[in-house]
Coordinates of C-alpha atoms in Angstrom, one line a residue:
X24 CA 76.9 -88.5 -39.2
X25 CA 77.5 -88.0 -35.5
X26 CA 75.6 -86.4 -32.9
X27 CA 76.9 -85.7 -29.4
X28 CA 75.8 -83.4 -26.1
X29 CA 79.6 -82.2 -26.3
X30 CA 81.6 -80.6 -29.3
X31 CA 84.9 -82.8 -28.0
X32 CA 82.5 -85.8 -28.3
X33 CA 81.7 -86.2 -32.0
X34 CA 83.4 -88.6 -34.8
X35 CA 86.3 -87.1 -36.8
X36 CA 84.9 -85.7 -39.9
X37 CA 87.9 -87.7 -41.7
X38 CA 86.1 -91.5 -40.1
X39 CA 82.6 -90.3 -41.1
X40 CA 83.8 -89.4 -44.6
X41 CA 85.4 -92.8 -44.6
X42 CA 82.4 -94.8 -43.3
X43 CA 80.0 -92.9 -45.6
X44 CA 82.5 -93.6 -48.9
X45 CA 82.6 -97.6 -47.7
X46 CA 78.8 -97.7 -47.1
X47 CA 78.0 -96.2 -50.7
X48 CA 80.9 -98.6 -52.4
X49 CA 79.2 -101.0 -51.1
X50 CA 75.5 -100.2 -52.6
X51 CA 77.0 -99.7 -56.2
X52 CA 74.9 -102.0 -58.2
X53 CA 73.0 -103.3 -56.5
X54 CA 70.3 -106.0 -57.8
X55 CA 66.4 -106.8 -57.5
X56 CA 65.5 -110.2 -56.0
X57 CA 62.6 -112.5 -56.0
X58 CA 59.5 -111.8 -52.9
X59 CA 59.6 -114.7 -50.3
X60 CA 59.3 -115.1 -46.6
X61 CA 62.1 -115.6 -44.6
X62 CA 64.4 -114.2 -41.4
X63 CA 65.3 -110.1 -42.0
X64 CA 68.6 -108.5 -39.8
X65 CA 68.0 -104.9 -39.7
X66 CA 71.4 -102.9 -38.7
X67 CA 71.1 -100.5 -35.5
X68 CA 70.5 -97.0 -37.4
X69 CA 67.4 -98.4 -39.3
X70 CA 66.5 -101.3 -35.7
X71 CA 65.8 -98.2 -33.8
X72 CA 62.6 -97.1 -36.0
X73 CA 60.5 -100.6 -34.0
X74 CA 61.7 -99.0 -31.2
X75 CA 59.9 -95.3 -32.2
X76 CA 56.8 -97.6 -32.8
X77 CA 56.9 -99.0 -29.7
X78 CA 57.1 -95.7 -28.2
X79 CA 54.3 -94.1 -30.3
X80 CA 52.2 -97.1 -29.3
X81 CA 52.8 -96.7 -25.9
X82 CA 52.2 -93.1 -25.6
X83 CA 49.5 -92.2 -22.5
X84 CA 47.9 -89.9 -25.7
X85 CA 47.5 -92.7 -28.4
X86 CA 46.2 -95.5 -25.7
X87 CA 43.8 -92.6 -24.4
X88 CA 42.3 -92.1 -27.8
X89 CA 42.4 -95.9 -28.4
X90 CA 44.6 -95.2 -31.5
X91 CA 47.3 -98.3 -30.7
X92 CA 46.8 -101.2 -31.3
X93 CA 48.5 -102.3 -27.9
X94 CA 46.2 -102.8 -25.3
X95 CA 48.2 -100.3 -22.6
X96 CA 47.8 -103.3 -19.7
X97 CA 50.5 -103.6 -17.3
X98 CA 52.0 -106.9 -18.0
X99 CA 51.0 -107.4 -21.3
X100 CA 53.4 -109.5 -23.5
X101 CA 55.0 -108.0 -26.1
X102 CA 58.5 -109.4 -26.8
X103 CA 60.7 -113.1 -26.2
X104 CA 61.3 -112.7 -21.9
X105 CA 64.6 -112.1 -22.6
X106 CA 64.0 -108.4 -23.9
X107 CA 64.0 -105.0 -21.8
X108 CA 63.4 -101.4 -22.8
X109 CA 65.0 -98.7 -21.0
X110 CA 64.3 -95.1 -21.0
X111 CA 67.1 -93.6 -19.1
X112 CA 66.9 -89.5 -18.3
X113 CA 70.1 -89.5 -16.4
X114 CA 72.5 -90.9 -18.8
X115 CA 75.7 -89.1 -18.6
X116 CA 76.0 -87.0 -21.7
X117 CA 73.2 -88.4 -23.2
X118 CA 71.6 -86.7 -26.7
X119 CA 68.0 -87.1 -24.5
X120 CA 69.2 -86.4 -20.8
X121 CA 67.5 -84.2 -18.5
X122 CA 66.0 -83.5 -14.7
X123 CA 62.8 -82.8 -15.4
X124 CA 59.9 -83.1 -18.4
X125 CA 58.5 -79.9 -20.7
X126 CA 56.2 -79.3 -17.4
X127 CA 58.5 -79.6 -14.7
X128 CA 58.1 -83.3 -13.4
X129 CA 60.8 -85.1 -12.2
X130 CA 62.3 -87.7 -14.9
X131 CA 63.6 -91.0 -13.8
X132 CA 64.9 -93.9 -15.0
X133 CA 62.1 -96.5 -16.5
X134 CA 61.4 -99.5 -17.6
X135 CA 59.1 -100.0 -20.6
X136 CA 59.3 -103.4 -21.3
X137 CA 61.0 -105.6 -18.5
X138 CA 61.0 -109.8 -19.6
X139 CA 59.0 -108.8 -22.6
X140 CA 56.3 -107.7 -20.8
X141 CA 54.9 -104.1 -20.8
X142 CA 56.1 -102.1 -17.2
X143 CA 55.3 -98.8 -17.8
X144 CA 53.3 -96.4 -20.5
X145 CA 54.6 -93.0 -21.2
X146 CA 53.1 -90.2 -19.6
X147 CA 52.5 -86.8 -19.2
X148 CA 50.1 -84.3 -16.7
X149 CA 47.2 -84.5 -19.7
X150 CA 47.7 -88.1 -20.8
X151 CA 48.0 -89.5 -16.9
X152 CA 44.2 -87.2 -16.4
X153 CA 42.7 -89.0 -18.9
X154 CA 43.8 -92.7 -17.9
X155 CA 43.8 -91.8 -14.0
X156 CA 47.6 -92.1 -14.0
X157 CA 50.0 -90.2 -12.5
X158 CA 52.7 -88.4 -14.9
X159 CA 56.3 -90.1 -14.9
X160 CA 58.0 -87.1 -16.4
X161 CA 57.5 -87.6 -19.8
X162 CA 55.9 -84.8 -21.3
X163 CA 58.0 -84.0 -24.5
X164 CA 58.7 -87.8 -25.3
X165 CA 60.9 -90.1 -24.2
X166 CA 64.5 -89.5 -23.2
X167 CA 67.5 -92.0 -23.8
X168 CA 65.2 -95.0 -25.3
X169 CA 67.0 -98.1 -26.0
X170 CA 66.3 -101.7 -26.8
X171 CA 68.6 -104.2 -23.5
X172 CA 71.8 -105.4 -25.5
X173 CA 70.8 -109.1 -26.2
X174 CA 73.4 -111.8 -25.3
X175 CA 74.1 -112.9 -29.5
X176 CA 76.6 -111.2 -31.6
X177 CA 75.7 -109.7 -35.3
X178 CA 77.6 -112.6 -36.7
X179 CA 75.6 -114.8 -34.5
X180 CA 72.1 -113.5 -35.8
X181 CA 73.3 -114.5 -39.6
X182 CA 75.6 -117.5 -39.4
X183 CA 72.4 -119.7 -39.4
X184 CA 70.1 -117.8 -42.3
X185 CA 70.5 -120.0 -45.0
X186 CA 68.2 -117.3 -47.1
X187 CA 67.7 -114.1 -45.7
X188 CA 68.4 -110.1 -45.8
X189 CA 70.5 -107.6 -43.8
X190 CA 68.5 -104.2 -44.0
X191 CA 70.2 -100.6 -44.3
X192 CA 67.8 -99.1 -45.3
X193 CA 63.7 -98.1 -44.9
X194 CA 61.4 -96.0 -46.4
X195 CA 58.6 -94.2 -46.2
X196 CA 55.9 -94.0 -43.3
X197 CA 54.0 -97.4 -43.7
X198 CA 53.0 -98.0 -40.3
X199 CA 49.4 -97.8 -39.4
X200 CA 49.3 -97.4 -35.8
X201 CA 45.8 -98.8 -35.1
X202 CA 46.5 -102.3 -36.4
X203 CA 49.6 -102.8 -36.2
X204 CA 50.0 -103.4 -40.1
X205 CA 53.8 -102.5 -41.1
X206 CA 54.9 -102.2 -44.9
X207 CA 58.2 -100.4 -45.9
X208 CA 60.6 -100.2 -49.3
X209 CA 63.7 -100.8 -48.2
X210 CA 67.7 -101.8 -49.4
X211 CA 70.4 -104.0 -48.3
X212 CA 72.0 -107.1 -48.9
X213 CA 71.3 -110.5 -49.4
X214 CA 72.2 -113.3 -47.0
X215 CA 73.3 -116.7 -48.0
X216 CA 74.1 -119.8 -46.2
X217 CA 75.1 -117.5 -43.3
X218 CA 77.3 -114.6 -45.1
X219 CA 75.7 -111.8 -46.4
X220 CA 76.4 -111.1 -50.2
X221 CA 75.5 -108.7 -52.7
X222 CA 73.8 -105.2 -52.4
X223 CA 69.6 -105.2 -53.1
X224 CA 67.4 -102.5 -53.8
X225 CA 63.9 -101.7 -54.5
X226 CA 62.3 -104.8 -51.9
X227 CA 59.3 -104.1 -49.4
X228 CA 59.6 -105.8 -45.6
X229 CA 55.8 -105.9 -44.0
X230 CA 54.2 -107.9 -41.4
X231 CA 52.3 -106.9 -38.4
X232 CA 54.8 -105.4 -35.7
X233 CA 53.1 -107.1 -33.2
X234 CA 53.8 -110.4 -34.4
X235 CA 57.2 -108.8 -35.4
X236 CA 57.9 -107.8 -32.0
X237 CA 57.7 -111.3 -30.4
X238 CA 60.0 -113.0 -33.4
X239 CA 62.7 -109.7 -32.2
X240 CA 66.2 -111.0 -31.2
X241 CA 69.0 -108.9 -30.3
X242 CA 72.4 -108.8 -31.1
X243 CA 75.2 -107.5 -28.3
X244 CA 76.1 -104.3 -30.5
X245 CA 74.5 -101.5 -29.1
X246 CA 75.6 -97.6 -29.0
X247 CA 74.4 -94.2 -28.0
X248 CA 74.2 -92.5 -31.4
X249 CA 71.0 -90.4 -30.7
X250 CA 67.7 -90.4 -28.5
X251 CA 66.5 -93.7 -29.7
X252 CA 68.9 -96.6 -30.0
X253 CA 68.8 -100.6 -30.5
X254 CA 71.5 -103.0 -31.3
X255 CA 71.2 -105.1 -34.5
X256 CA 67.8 -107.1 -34.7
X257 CA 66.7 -110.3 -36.4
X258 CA 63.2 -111.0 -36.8
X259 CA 62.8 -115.0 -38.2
X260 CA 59.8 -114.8 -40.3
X261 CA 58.8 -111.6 -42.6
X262 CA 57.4 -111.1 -46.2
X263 CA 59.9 -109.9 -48.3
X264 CA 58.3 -108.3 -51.5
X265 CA 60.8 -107.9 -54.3
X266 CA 60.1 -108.2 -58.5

């Protein structure tokens, strides 16, 4: 699909039919592998889901409640130094763009994680009160959230996986906030000495996202397809459930 601020903006329904026919040829028969651990690339539309987790961690409410299983301290480390979130308000004709929050605040530009560390927690009037904050516009979410393009390209983040897969797809809601834990059925492909092969199906990726988040490296293909965005991630060492 394709989802713009402007009507003149979106994809030609002609290339999204196209892309949507390729992607399901693709996954035609696809096949169950044995579980093992081992390096995961997750493409950009399914990448941007750590990034929601982040977010929901990081959220003035949750930390208030003590429902995350980040600590909320500026400077904590979360990712490699070489990663930066971004939540930008004043993206030109971005899907999440705006002036001010749901109670009037003035939004700017922040950043969440800056060299891997934590830089700011998301906040509105109620959450800042009850952490003795002050409110950086965020009431009603975050705005255009995305993960710092990474210096590697996609080919780059597989060329050395001599066993690995390249996710498509996740399911399901298995992230429990408190701990961390992460568990999700999932599809793909299988990667091989560096190319990735045939379609999978029916396999579970879990880990704790904490330790997921530090093992995060990015690749240097990022776009602005919705609110939340993230360029294609690797993360070396997950359990990969299969028959």
């Amino acid at each position: 699909y394709s989802s713009k601020r402007f009507f003149c903006d979106l994809m030609k329904p002609r290339l999204i039919g196209k892309i949507a026919a390729e992607r399901a040829a693709a996954r035609l028969s696809p096949k169950k592998i044995d579980s093992f651990n081992g390096p995961a690339v997750f493409e950009p539309r399914v990448a941007s889901s750590f990034l929601s987790h982040l977010i929901s961690s990081i959220s003035g409410h949750n930390l208030a409640r003590k429902v995350s299983f980040i600590n909320g301290d500026i400077g904590e480390i979360l990712f490699e130094e070489n990663i930066n979130v971004i939540d930008d308000p004043l993206i030109k004709k971005g899907l999440g763009s705006r002036n001010f929050d749901s109670e009037g605040v003035i939004c700017e530009k922040l950043e969440l994680i800056k060299k891997g560390r934590l830089n700011e927690i998301i906040l509105d009037c109620y959450s800042s009160r009850m952490l003795n904050k002050k409110s950086n516009g965020r009431c009603g979410g975050t705005t255009n959230c995305y993960f710092e393009n990474g210096k590697l390209t996609k080919k780059d983040l597989i060329k050395d996986i001599q066993k690995g897969v390249y996710i498509t797809e996740l399911f399901g809601s298995g992230f429990n906030s408190v701990t961390g834990d992460f568990s999700k059925g999932s599809s793909g492909f299988l990667i091989e000495n560096g190319e990735v092969t045939y379609p999978i199906s029916e396999i579970t990726v879990a880990g704790n996202i904490k330790n997921m988040f530090r093992e995060i490296k990015l690749a240097n293909d990022l776009e602005f397809r919705s609110r939340i965005n993230s360029p294609t991630i690797r993360i070396n060492n997950i359990s990969i459930a299969g028959k």
